[in-house]
């Protein structure tokens, strides 16, 4: 282990990325006094495989598995889907499946994703006469598009590529800056790499054209053109009656009126969306950053979905969210499980994946609101929690349900109580 001159543990480790994985693990083992069992746990690469793990990120010392589950019952755009979900939170998959069952009985969910436009940006500073310069850039738009498109002939041959340019002058605390946005149809890729390359390619041309210095050349994760929408119409009888429907609309209105609630409301939407993003190895940070910015686009943080009663008394729900997802390239291609997830959904295009994600986000939101305005969220959570404890305590087969129900009935949900119940049951049955 590395120690500094005072004998303290030192995290300054040169060339950590260059040494073999086992060496790195040895350093961390000593640092944290990991046991041999803990080291063995880290070294279990599961279905990712060591080679893939090491090619995905730097300084790898192991891997970490999450459960891979299937949400059932989904009917989206008149097609049935099994939806893979990866996450750590109990109840989400069950809630999504339950909501999807109710929604399919009402004809299913409709969804539509827009053209897959990502924005690549160049920010320039010290540009003389920035407003004049922005006109000049627009006059040379086609040269810029040609330079950008020369970096990715394959994308262009598929009908994608850089399509348009926008220029704004923005005021920063370091003086005026030019923001040049390149609109790129990335077709089936998430597109960050594609547009980063394009932004870097056009920057020298821009500097030559208008002077000044390019500072940042990077994708914007505020993917406002890459919006996916999902909507449903549900008969109140099928979800517990008019009263429940009215209360769901109340919950929607509360979220519109108060950001404290809107954030949690949107977290529920993202529960479903990010679970699919993880199963398909998407850049979920990009999705979350984009979604929250979109929720604030009017200057106040708002819910991404809305629920109303229509003139015939049906509950209607609508979700709009920017989704930057891909089905080719990046970790979607390298992670073997992501490929399986796409195969389970039978998804071939980024657009279809975005439509499924939006539909699941809406269903997840519906499930949360319905639970919140009826039994409350904890009863479902506690049921699953009790079940997990029963299994952890060693219950098997039908005993899992028996122990779970007893814990709930007696209002005592704990590991110790599960063990005690199990012991009692084993004693009385022998
Ligand atoms: C919990 O993960 C998600 C909810 O809080 C969402 C919501 O409150 O709408 C239940």
PDB file of N, CA, C and O in Angstrom, residues 6 30-31 67 80 107 122 135 157 161 164 169 180-181 216 283 286 338 347 363:
ATOM      1  N   UNK A   6       4.163  11.003   6.136  1.00  0.00           N
ATOM      2  CA  UNK A   6       3.730  10.927   7.542  1.00  0.00           C
ATOM      3  C   UNK A   6       3.191   9.541   7.897  1.00  0.00           C
ATOM      4  O   UNK A   6       2.675   9.313   8.980  1.00  0.00           O
ATOM      5  N   UNK A  30      -5.642  -4.167   0.537  1.00  0.00           N
ATOM      6  CA  UNK A  30      -4.836  -3.691   1.680  1.00  0.00           C
ATOM      7  C   UNK A  30      -5.402  -2.392   2.244  1.00  0.00           C
ATOM      8  O   UNK A  30      -5.497  -2.213   3.445  1.00  0.00           O
ATOM      9  N   UNK A  31      -5.781  -1.504   1.337  1.00  0.00           N
ATOM     10  CA  UNK A  31      -6.308  -0.172   1.728  1.00  0.00           C
ATOM     11  C   UNK A  31      -7.519  -0.311   2.642  1.00  0.00           C
ATOM     12  O   UNK A  31      -7.619   0.341   3.670  1.00  0.00           O
ATOM     13  N   UNK A  67     -30.329  -7.145 -10.214  1.00  0.00           N
ATOM     14  CA  UNK A  67     -31.308  -8.075 -10.777  1.00  0.00           C
ATOM     15  C   UNK A  67     -31.819  -7.586 -12.130  1.00  0.00           C
ATOM     16  O   UNK A  67     -31.971  -6.386 -12.345  1.00  0.00           O
ATOM     17  N   UNK A  80     -47.665  -6.247 -28.312  1.00  0.00           N
ATOM     18  CA  UNK A  80     -47.344  -6.702 -26.957  1.00  0.00           C
ATOM     19  C   UNK A  80     -45.833  -6.728 -26.729  1.00  0.00           C
ATOM     20  O   UNK A  80     -45.074  -7.126 -27.624  1.00  0.00           O
ATOM     21  N   UNK A 107     -57.151  -0.888 -23.940  1.00  0.00           N
ATOM     22  CA  UNK A 107     -56.650  -0.703 -25.316  1.00  0.00           C
ATOM     23  C   UNK A 107     -55.164  -0.474 -25.417  1.00  0.00           C
ATOM     24  O   UNK A 107     -54.618  -0.382 -26.510  1.00  0.00           O
ATOM     25  N   UNK A 122     -20.697  24.195 -30.155  1.00  0.00           N
ATOM     26  CA  UNK A 122     -19.400  24.866 -30.026  1.00  0.00           C
ATOM     27  C   UNK A 122     -19.676  26.193 -29.330  1.00  0.00           C
ATOM     28  O   UNK A 122     -20.571  26.932 -29.734  1.00  0.00           O
ATOM     29  N   UNK A 135     -24.249  36.162 -37.940  1.00  0.00           N
ATOM     30  CA  UNK A 135     -24.825  36.215 -39.297  1.00  0.00           C
ATOM     31  C   UNK A 135     -23.899  35.521 -40.290  1.00  0.00           C
ATOM     32  O   UNK A 135     -24.317  34.775 -41.163  1.00  0.00           O
ATOM     33  N   UNK A 157     -25.237   8.132 -45.130  1.00  0.00           N
ATOM     34  CA  UNK A 157     -25.802   7.165 -46.088  1.00  0.00           C
ATOM     35  C   UNK A 157     -27.097   6.540 -45.557  1.00  0.00           C
ATOM     36  O   UNK A 157     -27.906   6.011 -46.296  1.00  0.00           O
ATOM     37  N   UNK A 161     -27.279  12.517 -40.135  1.00  0.00           N
ATOM     38  CA  UNK A 161     -26.215  13.504 -40.307  1.00  0.00           C
ATOM     39  C   UNK A 161     -26.642  14.878 -39.839  1.00  0.00           C
ATOM     40  O   UNK A 161     -27.783  15.080 -39.409  1.00  0.00           O
ATOM     41  N   UNK A 164     -28.866  21.036 -39.573  1.00  0.00           N
ATOM     42  CA  UNK A 164     -29.120  22.466 -39.447  1.00  0.00           C
ATOM     43  C   UNK A 164     -28.166  23.083 -38.411  1.00  0.00           C
ATOM     44  O   UNK A 164     -27.565  22.361 -37.599  1.00  0.00           O
ATOM     45  N   UNK A 169     -26.098  34.573 -29.434  1.00  0.00           N
ATOM     46  CA  UNK A 169     -25.092  35.296 -28.653  1.00  0.00           C
ATOM     47  C   UNK A 169     -25.582  35.244 -27.217  1.00  0.00           C
ATOM     48  O   UNK A 169     -26.733  35.604 -26.938  1.00  0.00           O
ATOM     49  N   UNK A 180     -22.996  27.927 -30.826  1.00  0.00           N
ATOM     50  CA  UNK A 180     -23.358  27.392 -32.138  1.00  0.00           C
ATOM     51  C   UNK A 180     -23.896  25.983 -31.935  1.00  0.00           C
ATOM     52  O   UNK A 180     -23.201  25.106 -31.413  1.00  0.00           O
ATOM     53  N   UNK A 181     -25.156  25.785 -32.278  1.00  0.00           N
ATOM     54  CA  UNK A 181     -25.788  24.471 -32.127  1.00  0.00           C
ATOM     55  C   UNK A 181     -25.896  23.781 -33.485  1.00  0.00           C
ATOM     56  O   UNK A 181     -26.438  24.357 -34.425  1.00  0.00           O
ATOM     57  N   UNK A 216     -15.671  25.221 -25.847  1.00  0.00           N
ATOM     58  CA  UNK A 216     -16.253  23.896 -25.585  1.00  0.00           C
ATOM     59  C   UNK A 216     -16.795  23.334 -26.893  1.00  0.00           C
ATOM     60  O   UNK A 216     -17.423  24.045 -27.669  1.00  0.00           O
ATOM     61  N   UNK A 283     -26.836   5.514 -21.528  1.00  0.00           N
ATOM     62  CA  UNK A 283     -26.261   6.557 -20.682  1.00  0.00           C
ATOM     63  C   UNK A 283     -27.421   7.174 -19.886  1.00  0.00           C
ATOM     64  O   UNK A 283     -28.051   8.135 -20.304  1.00  0.00           O
ATOM     65  N   UNK A 286     -27.417  10.899 -18.853  1.00  0.00           N
ATOM     66  CA  UNK A 286     -27.838  11.837 -19.911  1.00  0.00           C
ATOM     67  C   UNK A 286     -29.365  11.943 -19.935  1.00  0.00           C
ATOM     68  O   UNK A 286     -29.927  13.038 -20.041  1.00  0.00           O
ATOM     69  N   UNK A 338     -27.275  -6.220 -22.595  1.00  0.00           N
ATOM     70  CA  UNK A 338     -28.036  -5.161 -23.286  1.00  0.00           C
ATOM     71  C   UNK A 338     -28.589  -5.697 -24.605  1.00  0.00           C
ATOM     72  O   UNK A 338     -29.737  -5.417 -24.980  1.00  0.00           O
ATOM     73  N   UNK A 347     -36.771  -4.871 -30.260  1.00  0.00           N
ATOM     74  CA  UNK A 347     -36.603  -3.482 -30.697  1.00  0.00           C
ATOM     75  C   UNK A 347     -35.466  -3.367 -31.713  1.00  0.00           C
ATOM     76  O   UNK A 347     -34.381  -3.886 -31.496  1.00  0.00           O
ATOM     77  N   UNK A 363     -46.899   4.455 -17.501  1.00  0.00           N
ATOM     78  CA  UNK A 363     -47.544   3.394 -16.715  1.00  0.00           C
ATOM     79  C   UNK A 363     -47.025   3.404 -15.273  1.00  0.00           C
ATOM     80  O   UNK A 363     -47.790   3.244 -14.312  1.00  0.00           O
TER      81      UNK A 363
END
